[in-house]
Short mmCIF file of C-alpha atoms in Angstrom, two decimals:
data_model
loop_
_atom_site.label_atom_id
_atom_site.label_comp_id
_atom_site.label_asym_id
_atom_site.label_seq_id
_atom_site.Cartn_x
_atom_site.Cartn_y
_atom_site.Cartn_z
CA UNK A 813 6.02 -8.12 60.62
CA UNK A 814 5.23 -8.30 64.35
CA UNK A 815 4.63 -12.05 64.33
CA UNK A 816 7.59 -12.80 62.11
CA UNK A 817 10.04 -11.39 64.62
CA UNK A 818 8.10 -12.15 67.80
CA UNK A 819 10.57 -14.72 69.11
CA UNK A 820 13.78 -12.84 68.51
CA UNK A 821 13.64 -9.78 70.74
CA UNK A 822 17.32 -10.12 71.65
CA UNK A 823 18.78 -11.43 68.40
CA UNK A 824 21.06 -8.85 66.80
CA UNK A 825 22.73 -8.59 63.43
CA UNK A 826 26.29 -7.76 64.48
CA UNK A 827 29.65 -6.95 62.90
CA UNK A 828 32.54 -9.40 63.19
CA UNK A 829 34.44 -8.62 66.39
CA UNK A 830 36.92 -11.50 66.13
CA UNK A 831 40.17 -10.60 67.86
CA UNK A 832 38.68 -7.83 70.01
CA UNK A 833 38.77 -8.07 73.77
CA UNK A 834 35.83 -6.28 75.35
CA UNK A 835 35.39 -5.35 78.98
CA UNK A 836 31.81 -5.07 80.18
CA UNK A 837 30.67 -3.40 83.38
CA UNK A 838 27.11 -3.97 84.51
CA UNK A 839 27.05 -7.57 83.24
CA UNK A 840 24.54 -8.49 85.95
CA UNK A 841 22.24 -5.69 84.83
CA UNK A 842 19.56 -5.37 82.20
CA UNK A 843 21.58 -4.21 79.18
CA UNK A 844 24.93 -5.71 80.18
CA UNK A 845 23.47 -9.16 80.72
CA UNK A 846 22.07 -9.10 77.19
CA UNK A 847 25.10 -7.50 75.59
CA UNK A 848 27.61 -10.13 76.73
CA UNK A 849 26.15 -13.07 74.74
CA UNK A 850 25.79 -10.84 71.67
CA UNK A 851 29.46 -9.84 71.90
CA UNK A 852 30.43 -13.50 72.25
CA UNK A 853 28.31 -14.43 69.23
CA UNK A 854 30.11 -11.68 67.28
CA UNK A 855 33.48 -13.29 67.98
CA UNK A 856 34.76 -11.01 70.74
CA UNK A 857 36.41 -12.27 73.88
CA UNK A 858 34.71 -10.80 76.93
CA UNK A 859 35.89 -9.83 80.39
CA UNK A 860 33.26 -8.88 82.95
CA UNK A 861 34.17 -6.48 85.74
CA UNK A 862 32.04 -7.08 88.84
CA UNK A 863 32.05 -6.39 92.54
CA UNK A 864 31.08 -10.04 93.03
CA UNK A 865 32.16 -12.28 90.13
CA UNK A 866 30.17 -15.14 91.66
CA UNK A 867 26.91 -13.46 90.64
CA UNK A 868 27.46 -14.60 87.05
CA UNK A 869 27.92 -18.29 87.87
CA UNK A 870 24.41 -19.31 86.73
CA UNK A 871 24.48 -17.42 83.43
CA UNK A 872 24.56 -19.85 80.50
CA UNK A 873 27.59 -18.02 79.09
CA UNK A 874 29.49 -17.74 82.39
CA UNK A 875 32.18 -20.27 81.41
CA UNK A 876 32.89 -18.37 78.18
CA UNK A 877 33.88 -15.08 79.80
CA UNK A 878 36.66 -13.94 82.08
CA UNK A 879 35.40 -12.61 85.39
CA UNK A 880 37.43 -10.11 87.37
CA UNK A 881 36.66 -8.36 90.62
CA UNK A 882 36.39 -4.59 90.47
CA UNK A 883 34.17 -1.70 91.52
CA UNK A 884 34.03 1.60 89.62
CA UNK A 885 33.40 3.40 92.92
CA UNK A 886 36.69 2.00 94.27
CA UNK A 887 39.49 3.14 91.90
CA UNK A 888 42.27 0.90 93.35
CA UNK A 889 40.13 -2.17 92.61
CA UNK A 890 40.27 -1.36 88.88
CA UNK A 891 44.03 -1.81 88.61
CA UNK A 892 44.76 -4.64 86.20
CA UNK A 893 41.15 -5.08 85.18
CA UNK A 894 41.62 -3.19 81.91
CA UNK A 895 44.90 -4.81 80.85
CA UNK A 896 44.77 -5.99 77.26
CA UNK A 897 41.28 -4.57 76.68
CA UNK A 898 40.40 -3.00 73.32
CA UNK A 899 36.85 -1.80 74.02
CA UNK A 900 35.36 -0.97 77.42
CA UNK A 901 31.60 -0.76 77.92
CA UNK A 902 30.32 1.53 80.66
CA UNK A 903 26.85 0.29 81.59
CA UNK A 904 26.54 1.14 85.27
CA UNK A 905 24.90 3.99 87.12
CA UNK A 906 23.85 4.92 90.64
CA UNK A 907 20.16 5.47 89.83
CA UNK A 908 18.00 4.72 92.85
CA UNK A 909 20.85 4.79 95.38
CA UNK A 910 19.48 7.89 97.08
CA UNK A 911 20.64 11.48 97.49
CA UNK A 912 24.08 12.12 96.11
CA UNK A 913 23.84 9.68 93.24
CA UNK A 914 25.00 12.38 90.80
CA UNK A 915 28.35 12.70 92.57
CA UNK A 916 28.66 8.93 92.82
CA UNK A 917 28.02 8.62 89.08
CA UNK A 918 30.58 11.30 88.23
CA UNK A 919 33.29 9.89 90.50
CA UNK A 920 32.73 6.39 89.14
CA UNK A 921 32.96 7.62 85.54
CA UNK A 922 36.23 9.41 86.28
CA UNK A 923 37.70 6.27 87.85
CA UNK A 924 36.59 4.14 84.89
CA UNK A 925 37.94 6.64 82.36
CA UNK A 926 41.29 6.95 84.14
CA UNK A 927 41.72 3.18 84.32
CA UNK A 928 40.83 2.80 80.64
CA UNK A 929 43.27 5.54 79.59
CA UNK A 930 46.08 4.12 81.73
CA UNK A 931 45.63 0.66 80.18
CA UNK A 932 45.61 1.94 76.61
CA UNK A 933 41.99 1.00 75.89
CA UNK A 934 41.16 2.00 72.32
CA UNK A 935 37.46 2.82 72.78
CA UNK A 936 34.83 3.42 75.44
CA UNK A 937 31.16 2.78 74.69
CA UNK A 938 28.59 4.31 77.03
CA UNK A 939 24.80 4.03 77.05
CA UNK A 940 23.35 7.25 78.44
CA UNK A 941 20.07 9.13 78.37
CA UNK A 942 18.57 11.17 75.55
CA UNK A 943 18.91 14.81 76.57
CA UNK A 944 16.18 17.30 75.57
CA UNK A 945 17.42 20.03 73.25
CA UNK A 946 17.40 23.62 74.45
CA UNK A 947 17.13 22.78 78.14
CA UNK A 948 19.90 24.11 80.40
CA UNK A 949 21.71 21.56 82.54
CA UNK A 950 20.47 23.25 85.70
CA UNK A 951 16.88 22.70 84.58
CA UNK A 952 17.29 19.02 83.74
CA UNK A 953 16.17 16.27 86.09
CA UNK A 954 18.96 14.93 88.29
CA UNK A 955 18.78 11.65 86.36
CA UNK A 956 19.29 13.22 82.91
CA UNK A 957 21.83 15.71 84.22
CA UNK A 958 23.88 12.90 85.69
CA UNK A 959 23.73 10.85 82.50
CA UNK A 960 24.89 13.84 80.46
CA UNK A 961 27.74 14.60 82.88
CA UNK A 962 28.97 11.00 82.76
CA UNK A 963 29.04 11.24 78.98
CA UNK A 964 31.13 14.41 79.10
CA UNK A 965 33.59 12.86 81.55
CA UNK A 966 34.11 9.82 79.33
CA UNK A 967 34.43 11.86 76.12
CA UNK A 968 37.05 14.10 77.79
CA UNK A 969 39.08 11.12 79.03
CA UNK A 970 41.42 10.96 76.05
CA UNK A 971 39.95 7.60 75.06
CA UNK A 972 37.69 7.81 71.98
CA UNK A 973 34.14 7.44 73.30
CA UNK A 974 30.83 6.61 71.66
CA UNK A 975 28.04 7.90 73.89
CA UNK A 976 24.70 6.45 72.85
CA UNK A 977 21.75 8.46 74.15
CA UNK A 978 18.43 6.62 74.46
CA UNK A 979 15.07 7.58 75.93
CA UNK A 980 12.66 4.75 76.83
CA UNK A 981 14.10 1.29 76.12
CA UNK A 982 11.42 -1.20 75.17
CA UNK A 983 12.24 -4.76 76.11
CA UNK A 984 11.07 -7.47 78.47
CA UNK A 985 12.35 -6.47 81.88
CA UNK A 986 13.57 -2.92 81.28
CA UNK A 987 12.62 -0.45 84.01
CA UNK A 988 10.79 1.81 81.58
CA UNK A 989 8.89 -1.10 80.06
CA UNK A 990 7.96 -2.51 83.47
CA UNK A 991 6.54 0.86 84.50
CA UNK A 992 4.59 1.21 81.24
CA UNK A 993 3.11 -2.28 81.31
CA UNK A 994 2.04 -2.23 84.95
CA UNK A 995 0.39 1.16 84.69
CA UNK A 996 -1.46 -0.05 81.63
CA UNK A 997 -2.36 -3.53 82.83
CA UNK A 998 -3.49 -2.59 86.31
CA UNK A 999 -5.45 0.58 85.62
CA UNK A 1000 -8.28 0.47 83.08
CA UNK A 1001 -9.07 4.09 84.04
CA UNK A 1002 -6.16 6.39 84.91
CA UNK A 1003 -5.94 9.88 86.32
CA UNK A 1004 -2.40 10.77 85.36
CA UNK A 1005 0.15 13.58 85.59
CA UNK A 1006 0.43 16.00 82.70
CA UNK A 1007 3.66 14.36 81.50
CA UNK A 1008 1.59 11.68 79.79
CA UNK A 1009 1.26 14.15 76.92
CA UNK A 1010 5.01 14.70 76.52
CA UNK A 1011 6.52 13.32 73.31
CA UNK A 1012 9.06 10.48 73.59
CA UNK A 1013 11.04 8.49 71.03
CA UNK A 1014 11.35 4.95 72.43
CA UNK A 1015 13.73 2.33 71.09
CA UNK A 1016 13.61 -1.48 71.08
CA UNK A 1017 16.28 -3.23 73.12
CA UNK A 1018 17.39 -5.18 70.07
CA UNK A 1019 18.28 -1.97 68.25
CA UNK A 1020 20.10 -0.70 71.34
CA UNK A 1021 22.22 -3.88 71.41
CA UNK A 1022 22.97 -3.58 67.71
CA UNK A 1023 24.22 -0.04 68.19
CA UNK A 1024 26.32 -1.02 71.20
CA UNK A 1025 28.04 -3.82 69.30
CA UNK A 1026 28.60 -1.72 66.18
CA UNK A 1027 30.16 1.05 68.27
CA UNK A 1028 33.07 -1.26 69.10
CA UNK A 1029 34.45 -0.91 65.58
CA UNK A 1030 33.95 2.81 65.01
CA UNK A 1031 36.99 4.66 63.59
CA UNK A 1032 39.37 6.03 66.24
CA UNK A 1033 38.57 9.65 65.38
CA UNK A 1034 34.95 9.24 66.46
CA UNK A 1035 34.50 10.77 69.89
CA UNK A 1036 30.98 12.05 70.31
CA UNK A 1037 27.42 11.43 71.40
CA UNK A 1038 24.74 9.86 69.20
CA UNK A 1039 20.98 10.11 69.64
CA UNK A 1040 19.39 6.69 69.20
CA UNK A 1041 15.67 6.02 68.91
CA UNK A 1042 13.11 3.93 67.11
CA UNK A 1043 10.91 5.04 64.21
CA UNK A 1044 7.96 6.19 66.36
CA UNK A 1045 7.56 9.44 68.31
CA UNK A 1046 4.69 9.09 70.79
CA UNK A 1047 3.28 10.62 73.93
CA UNK A 1048 3.20 8.44 77.04
CA UNK A 1049 -0.62 8.43 76.71
CA UNK A 1050 -0.28 7.00 73.19
CA UNK A 1051 2.23 4.44 74.42
CA UNK A 1052 -0.19 3.19 77.09
CA UNK A 1053 -3.09 3.01 74.64
CA UNK A 1054 -1.00 1.18 72.05
CA UNK A 1055 0.44 -1.17 74.66
CA UNK A 1056 -3.13 -2.10 75.68
CA UNK A 1057 -4.03 -2.77 72.05
CA UNK A 1058 -0.98 -4.98 71.43
CA UNK A 1059 -1.50 -6.85 74.71
CA UNK A 1060 -5.15 -7.52 73.92
CA UNK A 1061 -6.47 -5.41 76.80
CA UNK A 1062 -9.65 -3.30 76.67
CA UNK A 1063 -9.08 0.30 75.65
CA UNK A 1064 -7.73 2.36 78.57
CA UNK A 1065 -9.19 5.70 79.63
CA UNK A 1066 -6.47 8.23 80.47
CA UNK A 1067 -7.28 11.60 82.08
CA UNK A 1068 -4.34 13.92 82.77
CA UNK A 1069 -4.29 16.52 85.54
CA UNK A 1070 -1.66 19.20 86.21
CA UNK A 1071 -1.53 18.88 90.00
CA UNK A 1072 0.67 15.80 90.40
CA UNK A 1073 4.26 16.81 91.17
CA UNK A 1074 7.17 14.49 90.25
CA UNK A 1075 7.35 13.41 93.89
CA UNK A 1076 3.64 12.59 94.03
CA UNK A 1077 3.84 10.96 90.61
CA UNK A 1078 6.69 8.71 91.69
CA UNK A 1079 4.76 7.59 94.77
CA UNK A 1080 1.74 6.96 92.56
CA UNK A 1081 3.87 4.84 90.21
CA UNK A 1082 5.37 3.04 93.21
CA UNK A 1083 1.89 2.26 94.50
CA UNK A 1084 0.45 1.04 91.20
CA UNK A 1085 3.52 -0.75 89.81
CA UNK A 1086 6.26 -2.90 91.36
CA UNK A 1087 8.82 -0.17 90.60
CA UNK A 1088 9.77 1.46 93.93
CA UNK A 1089 9.46 5.23 94.17
CA UNK A 1090 13.25 5.61 94.55
CA UNK A 1091 13.62 4.22 91.03
CA UNK A 1092 10.40 5.69 89.68
CA UNK A 1093 11.13 9.29 90.61
CA UNK A 1094 14.19 9.80 88.34
CA UNK A 1095 12.32 8.11 85.49
CA UNK A 1096 9.20 10.21 86.05
CA UNK A 1097 11.19 13.41 86.28
CA UNK A 1098 12.81 12.62 82.94
CA UNK A 1099 9.41 12.19 81.32
CA UNK A 1100 8.65 15.87 81.90
CA UNK A 1101 10.83 16.72 78.91
CA UNK A 1102 10.33 16.06 75.23
CA UNK A 1103 13.03 13.55 74.39
CA UNK A 1104 13.17 13.16 70.63
CA UNK A 1105 16.28 12.44 68.56
CA UNK A 1106 17.77 15.50 66.90
CA UNK A 1107 19.94 13.44 64.55
CA UNK A 1108 20.41 9.90 63.25
CA UNK A 1109 24.16 10.05 62.59
CA UNK A 1110 24.65 6.61 64.14
CA UNK A 1111 23.40 5.13 60.86
CA UNK A 1112 26.72 6.03 59.24
CA UNK A 1113 28.39 3.44 61.48
CA UNK A 1114 25.47 1.07 62.08
CA UNK A 1115 23.16 1.19 59.05
CA UNK A 1116 19.48 0.52 59.64
CA UNK A 1117 18.70 -3.21 59.24
CA UNK A 1118 16.69 -4.56 56.34
CA UNK A 1119 13.10 -3.85 57.21
CA UNK A 1120 14.05 -0.81 59.28
CA UNK A 1121 14.22 -0.15 62.99
CA UNK A 1122 11.71 -1.88 65.23
CA UNK A 1123 8.59 0.17 65.86
CA UNK A 1124 6.74 0.55 69.15
CA UNK A 1125 4.01 -2.03 68.51
CA UNK A 1126 6.45 -4.66 67.35
CA UNK A 1127 8.83 -3.97 70.26
CA UNK A 1128 5.97 -4.50 72.73
CA UNK A 1129 4.91 -7.70 70.94
CA UNK A 1130 8.49 -8.97 71.02
CA UNK A 1131 8.77 -8.25 74.73
CA UNK A 1132 5.46 -9.91 75.58
CA UNK A 1133 6.38 -12.94 73.49
CA UNK A 1134 9.67 -13.37 75.32
CA UNK A 1135 7.94 -13.07 78.66
CA UNK A 1136 5.17 -15.53 77.82
CA UNK A 1137 7.72 -18.07 76.65
CA UNK A 1138 9.81 -17.68 79.81
CA UNK A 1139 12.69 -16.36 77.71
CA UNK A 1140 13.33 -13.09 79.53
CA UNK A 1141 17.12 -13.02 79.65
CA UNK A 1142 17.60 -10.18 82.10
CA UNK A 1143 15.79 -7.63 84.19
CA UNK A 1144 17.07 -4.12 84.23
CA UNK A 1145 18.25 -4.16 87.85
CA UNK A 1146 19.81 -7.57 88.05
CA UNK A 1147 20.78 -10.22 86.04
CA UNK A 1148 14.28 -14.48 86.28
CA UNK A 1149 8.41 -17.14 84.09
CA UNK A 1150 5.61 -14.94 82.59
CA UNK A 1151 1.74 -14.26 81.92
CA UNK A 1152 -0.59 -11.21 82.14
CA UNK A 1153 0.15 -10.54 79.13
CA UNK A 1154 3.59 -10.31 80.73
CA UNK A 1155 5.23 -11.61 83.92
CA UNK A 1156 8.77 -12.81 85.07
CA UNK A 1157 10.80 -15.60 86.63
CA UNK A 1158 10.66 -16.03 90.41
CA UNK A 1159 14.43 -15.67 90.72
CA UNK A 1160 14.15 -12.02 89.66
CA UNK A 1161 14.39 -9.30 92.29
CA UNK A 1162 10.86 -9.03 93.61
CA UNK A 1163 10.01 -5.64 92.17
CA UNK A 1164 11.56 -6.15 88.75
CA UNK A 1165 8.94 -8.50 87.46
CA UNK A 1166 6.17 -7.35 89.76
CA UNK A 1167 4.60 -8.65 92.95
CA UNK A 1168 5.55 -12.18 93.86
CA UNK A 1169 3.49 -13.77 96.62
CA UNK A 1170 4.98 -16.65 98.60
CA UNK A 1171 3.86 -19.33 101.01
CA UNK A 1172 6.85 -21.01 102.66
CA UNK A 1173 6.71 -24.09 104.90
CA UNK A 1174 9.70 -25.89 106.42
CA UNK A 1175 9.77 -28.97 108.63
CA UNK A 1176 12.38 -31.25 110.14
CA UNK A 1177 11.59 -34.89 109.35
CA UNK A 1178 12.61 -37.99 111.30
CA UNK A 1179 13.31 -39.94 108.13
CA UNK A 1180 16.20 -40.29 105.75
CA UNK A 1181 16.50 -37.82 102.88
CA UNK A 1182 15.86 -40.68 100.45
CA UNK A 1183 12.64 -41.70 102.23
CA UNK A 1184 11.43 -38.10 102.12
CA UNK A 1185 12.42 -37.70 98.47
CA UNK A 1186 10.50 -40.85 97.51
CA UNK A 1187 7.31 -39.24 98.85
CA UNK A 1188 8.08 -35.91 97.12
CA UNK A 1189 8.76 -37.50 93.74
CA UNK A 1190 5.63 -39.64 94.02
CA UNK A 1191 3.28 -36.71 94.62
CA UNK A 1192 0.14 -36.26 92.54
CA UNK A 1193 -1.69 -38.74 90.39
CA UNK A 1194 -3.03 -41.67 92.40
CA UNK A 1195 -0.95 -40.58 95.41
CA UNK A 1196 -2.78 -37.27 95.57
CA UNK A 1197 -1.51 -34.02 97.10
CA UNK A 1198 -1.45 -35.00 100.76
CA UNK A 1199 -3.95 -32.42 101.96
CA UNK A 1200 -7.68 -31.68 101.82
CA UNK A 1201 -8.47 -33.91 98.81
CA UNK A 1202 -11.85 -32.22 98.31
CA UNK A 1203 -10.17 -28.80 97.88
CA UNK A 1204 -7.83 -30.16 95.20
CA UNK A 1205 -10.74 -31.91 93.46
CA UNK A 1206 -12.88 -28.77 93.48
CA UNK A 1207 -9.98 -26.74 92.09
CA UNK A 1208 -9.59 -29.30 89.31
CA UNK A 1209 -13.32 -29.16 88.49
CA UNK A 1210 -13.24 -25.36 88.44
CA UNK A 1211 -10.29 -25.42 86.08
CA UNK A 1212 -12.06 -27.75 83.69
CA UNK A 1213 -15.19 -25.56 83.73
CA UNK A 1214 -13.16 -22.65 82.34
CA UNK A 1215 -11.37 -24.78 79.75
CA UNK A 1216 -8.31 -25.78 81.78
CA UNK A 1217 -6.68 -29.18 82.09
CA UNK A 1218 -7.95 -29.95 85.61
CA UNK A 1219 -6.65 -32.97 87.48
CA UNK A 1220 -7.41 -35.41 84.71
CA UNK A 1221 -3.87 -35.82 83.38
CA UNK A 1222 -2.39 -37.70 86.34
CA UNK A 1223 1.22 -38.88 85.96
CA UNK A 1224 3.29 -40.48 83.23
CA UNK A 1225 4.94 -42.82 85.74
CA UNK A 1226 3.63 -43.79 89.16
CA UNK A 1227 6.91 -43.17 91.01
CA UNK A 1228 9.35 -41.31 88.74
CA UNK A 1229 9.31 -37.85 87.22
CA UNK A 1230 11.35 -36.12 84.60
CA UNK A 1231 11.49 -32.55 83.28
CA UNK A 1232 8.52 -31.86 81.02
CA UNK A 1233 6.21 -34.44 82.57
CA UNK A 1234 2.62 -33.36 83.12
CA UNK A 1235 1.48 -33.88 86.69
CA UNK A 1236 -2.24 -33.25 87.11
CA UNK A 1237 -2.57 -29.50 86.45
CA UNK A 1238 1.17 -28.91 86.92
CA UNK A 1239 4.19 -29.54 84.72
CA UNK A 1240 7.64 -30.52 85.92
CA UNK A 1241 9.86 -27.53 85.28
CA UNK A 1242 12.96 -28.72 87.13
CA UNK A 1243 14.01 -31.83 88.98
CA UNK A 1244 17.29 -32.52 90.77
CA UNK A 1245 17.02 -36.13 91.96
CA UNK A 1246 17.04 -36.40 95.71
CA UNK A 1247 16.99 -32.63 96.19
CA UNK A 1248 14.51 -30.50 94.25
CA UNK A 1249 11.19 -30.71 92.41
CA UNK A 1250 9.81 -27.52 90.84
CA UNK A 1251 6.35 -27.54 89.30
CA UNK A 1252 4.79 -24.86 87.14
CA UNK A 1253 1.00 -24.51 87.20
CA UNK A 1254 -0.95 -25.06 84.00
CA UNK A 1255 -4.41 -24.46 85.44
CA UNK A 1256 -6.27 -21.30 84.45
CA UNK A 1257 -5.14 -18.55 86.81
CA UNK A 1258 -5.00 -14.74 86.82
CA UNK A 1259 -1.21 -15.03 86.99
CA UNK A 1260 1.54 -17.63 87.18
CA UNK A 1261 2.19 -20.15 89.92
CA UNK A 1262 4.96 -22.50 90.94
CA UNK A 1263 5.32 -25.10 93.66
CA UNK A 1264 8.84 -25.99 94.77
CA UNK A 1265 9.55 -28.98 97.03
CA UNK A 1266 13.07 -29.58 98.27
CA UNK A 1267 14.91 -31.98 100.55
CA UNK A 1268 18.21 -31.59 102.33
CA UNK A 1269 19.98 -33.87 104.80
CA UNK A 1270 20.42 -32.91 108.44
CA UNK A 1271 22.70 -34.13 111.19
CA UNK A 1272 21.91 -37.57 112.54
CA UNK A 1273 20.53 -38.94 109.29
CA UNK A 1274 17.31 -36.91 109.26
CA UNK A 1275 16.03 -34.52 106.63
CA UNK A 1276 14.69 -30.98 106.23
CA UNK A 1277 11.62 -30.47 104.04
CA UNK A 1278 11.07 -27.10 102.35
CA UNK A 1279 7.90 -26.24 100.45
CA UNK A 1280 7.57 -22.94 98.60
CA UNK A 1281 4.48 -21.83 96.69
CA UNK A 1282 4.97 -18.79 94.43
CA UNK A 1283 2.31 -16.74 92.71
CA UNK A 1284 2.95 -13.91 90.25
CA UNK A 1285 -0.39 -12.07 89.86
CA UNK A 1286 -1.72 -10.60 86.63
CA UNK A 1287 -3.42 -7.30 87.24
CA UNK A 1288 -5.95 -6.58 89.97
CA UNK A 1289 -7.69 -9.94 89.44
CA UNK A 1290 -4.47 -11.74 90.30
CA UNK A 1291 -4.04 -9.87 93.57
CA UNK A 1292 -7.67 -10.46 94.52
CA UNK A 1293 -7.29 -14.15 93.71
CA UNK A 1294 -4.29 -14.56 95.98
CA UNK A 1295 -5.90 -12.81 98.92
CA UNK A 1296 -9.16 -14.72 98.45
CA UNK A 1297 -7.39 -18.10 98.73
CA UNK A 1298 -4.73 -17.07 101.27
CA UNK A 1299 -6.96 -17.94 104.30
CA UNK A 1300 -7.03 -21.56 103.11
CA UNK A 1301 -3.26 -21.90 102.75
CA UNK A 1302 -2.74 -23.10 106.30
CA UNK A 1303 -5.08 -25.99 105.56
CA UNK A 1304 -3.94 -26.76 102.01
CA UNK A 1305 -0.22 -25.98 102.07
CA UNK A 1306 0.30 -26.43 105.80
CA UNK A 1307 -1.48 -29.76 105.73
CA UNK A 1308 0.44 -30.79 102.64
CA UNK A 1309 3.80 -30.16 104.31
CA UNK A 1310 2.80 -31.98 107.51
CA UNK A 1311 1.35 -34.98 105.66
CA UNK A 1312 4.34 -35.36 103.33
CA UNK A 1313 6.61 -35.35 106.38
CA UNK A 1314 4.30 -37.81 108.13
CA UNK A 1315 4.19 -40.15 105.14
CA UNK A 1316 8.00 -40.16 104.96
CA UNK A 1317 8.26 -40.97 108.67
CA UNK A 1318 5.69 -43.77 108.35
CA UNK A 1319 7.41 -45.27 105.32
CA UNK A 1320 10.78 -45.08 107.06
CA UNK A 1321 9.39 -46.78 110.15
CA UNK A 1322 7.84 -49.56 108.07
CA UNK A 1323 11.15 -50.21 106.35
CA UNK A 1324 13.18 -50.13 109.57
CA UNK A 1325 14.81 -53.41 110.71
CA UNK A 1326 12.47 -55.26 113.05
CA UNK A 1327 9.34 -53.53 111.78
CA UNK A 1328 6.24 -55.71 111.84
CA UNK A 1329 5.69 -57.65 108.64
#
């Protein structure tokens, strides 16, 4: 079943929501950014409440939603934002904002609940954290305690509330998944904290979305929390070992020790993975507790799909497939290509998809933007790469030796490019005529690479050339690769930028009136 559903991580069988107006907070975040298109596909009209509505402008569904300015930490800004809303989704939290995030979370929930009640909203839907049974609030981690308190505030608001409680959400880009995959991919041998032997009930993001959508049409008398989880109960050790198996990695060796405190553990996670310790610590602290569903009452309102809930192995395969195909819709902390067995788009926040190395060169050019663009669009093939030809040739030979495409493909057209064209060992990923050329590497690399060349006009008829090389490493080999070639960048990339600018100036001079024939 894993392969059959490998391309549809985010596709959700949903009820008909025609006629419902839904308000979504957190639409730039991991869950919210995936929920909005599912709500739209279900027939709902959607209003997104954001501190900066402009942040949604590049979403493919941006022109299908209403965007309003509002901030749950600023109650006056919420006035009017809930007017006419039937269902309000609360998908924001202050995790990672530092000390005092519990109070911030509680105050924000009260403001949201009050605004929803005042506007006559019929239902609130909240995605919280799975709370361990039998553990007093005072003994919970600050993260879980805050999530539970937010749920209580919303349920006591007078607006019927469905609080969905999830543990680890498995999906391309979720914070929990990013932490799991980087620990597993980067460390073939791990000395870990004792919490790796705590039982957890993870859930696939697709099932989370299905529950969120179905909650919109629950009967008005339903005002309670629901535990939601997938079919597998595993320890974190088992999750890492099974992730490695699904991802095709060698078996990992995991040795747990009792001496790593949550603080030390979070710094360890921050060192090994791209997740900063400020985010890692609340997640790590939550992993100290056994978080297993005590009930499955949600099935009365959202019956299990045909074939059942998505299991751990399939959820990982779905996530890796999305990432490899550059179809990661959102990252948990914001609302961007892939590899390793799993890596993200360069427009993501840097930590969310992992380390992203950059080499940036900018030059002012005494030539028209069109003259500069002509050189940029003509790059590669018989024109070459404008720097250290031997280095490019050697790299092409090396790529062919390991089964890659090398430099043998050349260009489809000597002077013109279009999206999808192969260009030596690159492929044209994006082209905006006269302005931008983005290439994605197809040579064999321990990671993913892009080369972005852009042109913009400057005062006086000149141009500004910008050249950005991006590399998203896969595991330790990827990091070692980058640092091994970094000393040559000034020659390869620096020379490339200077020679492209020089070629544009020369061509412009040759075309100038009065130039020698």
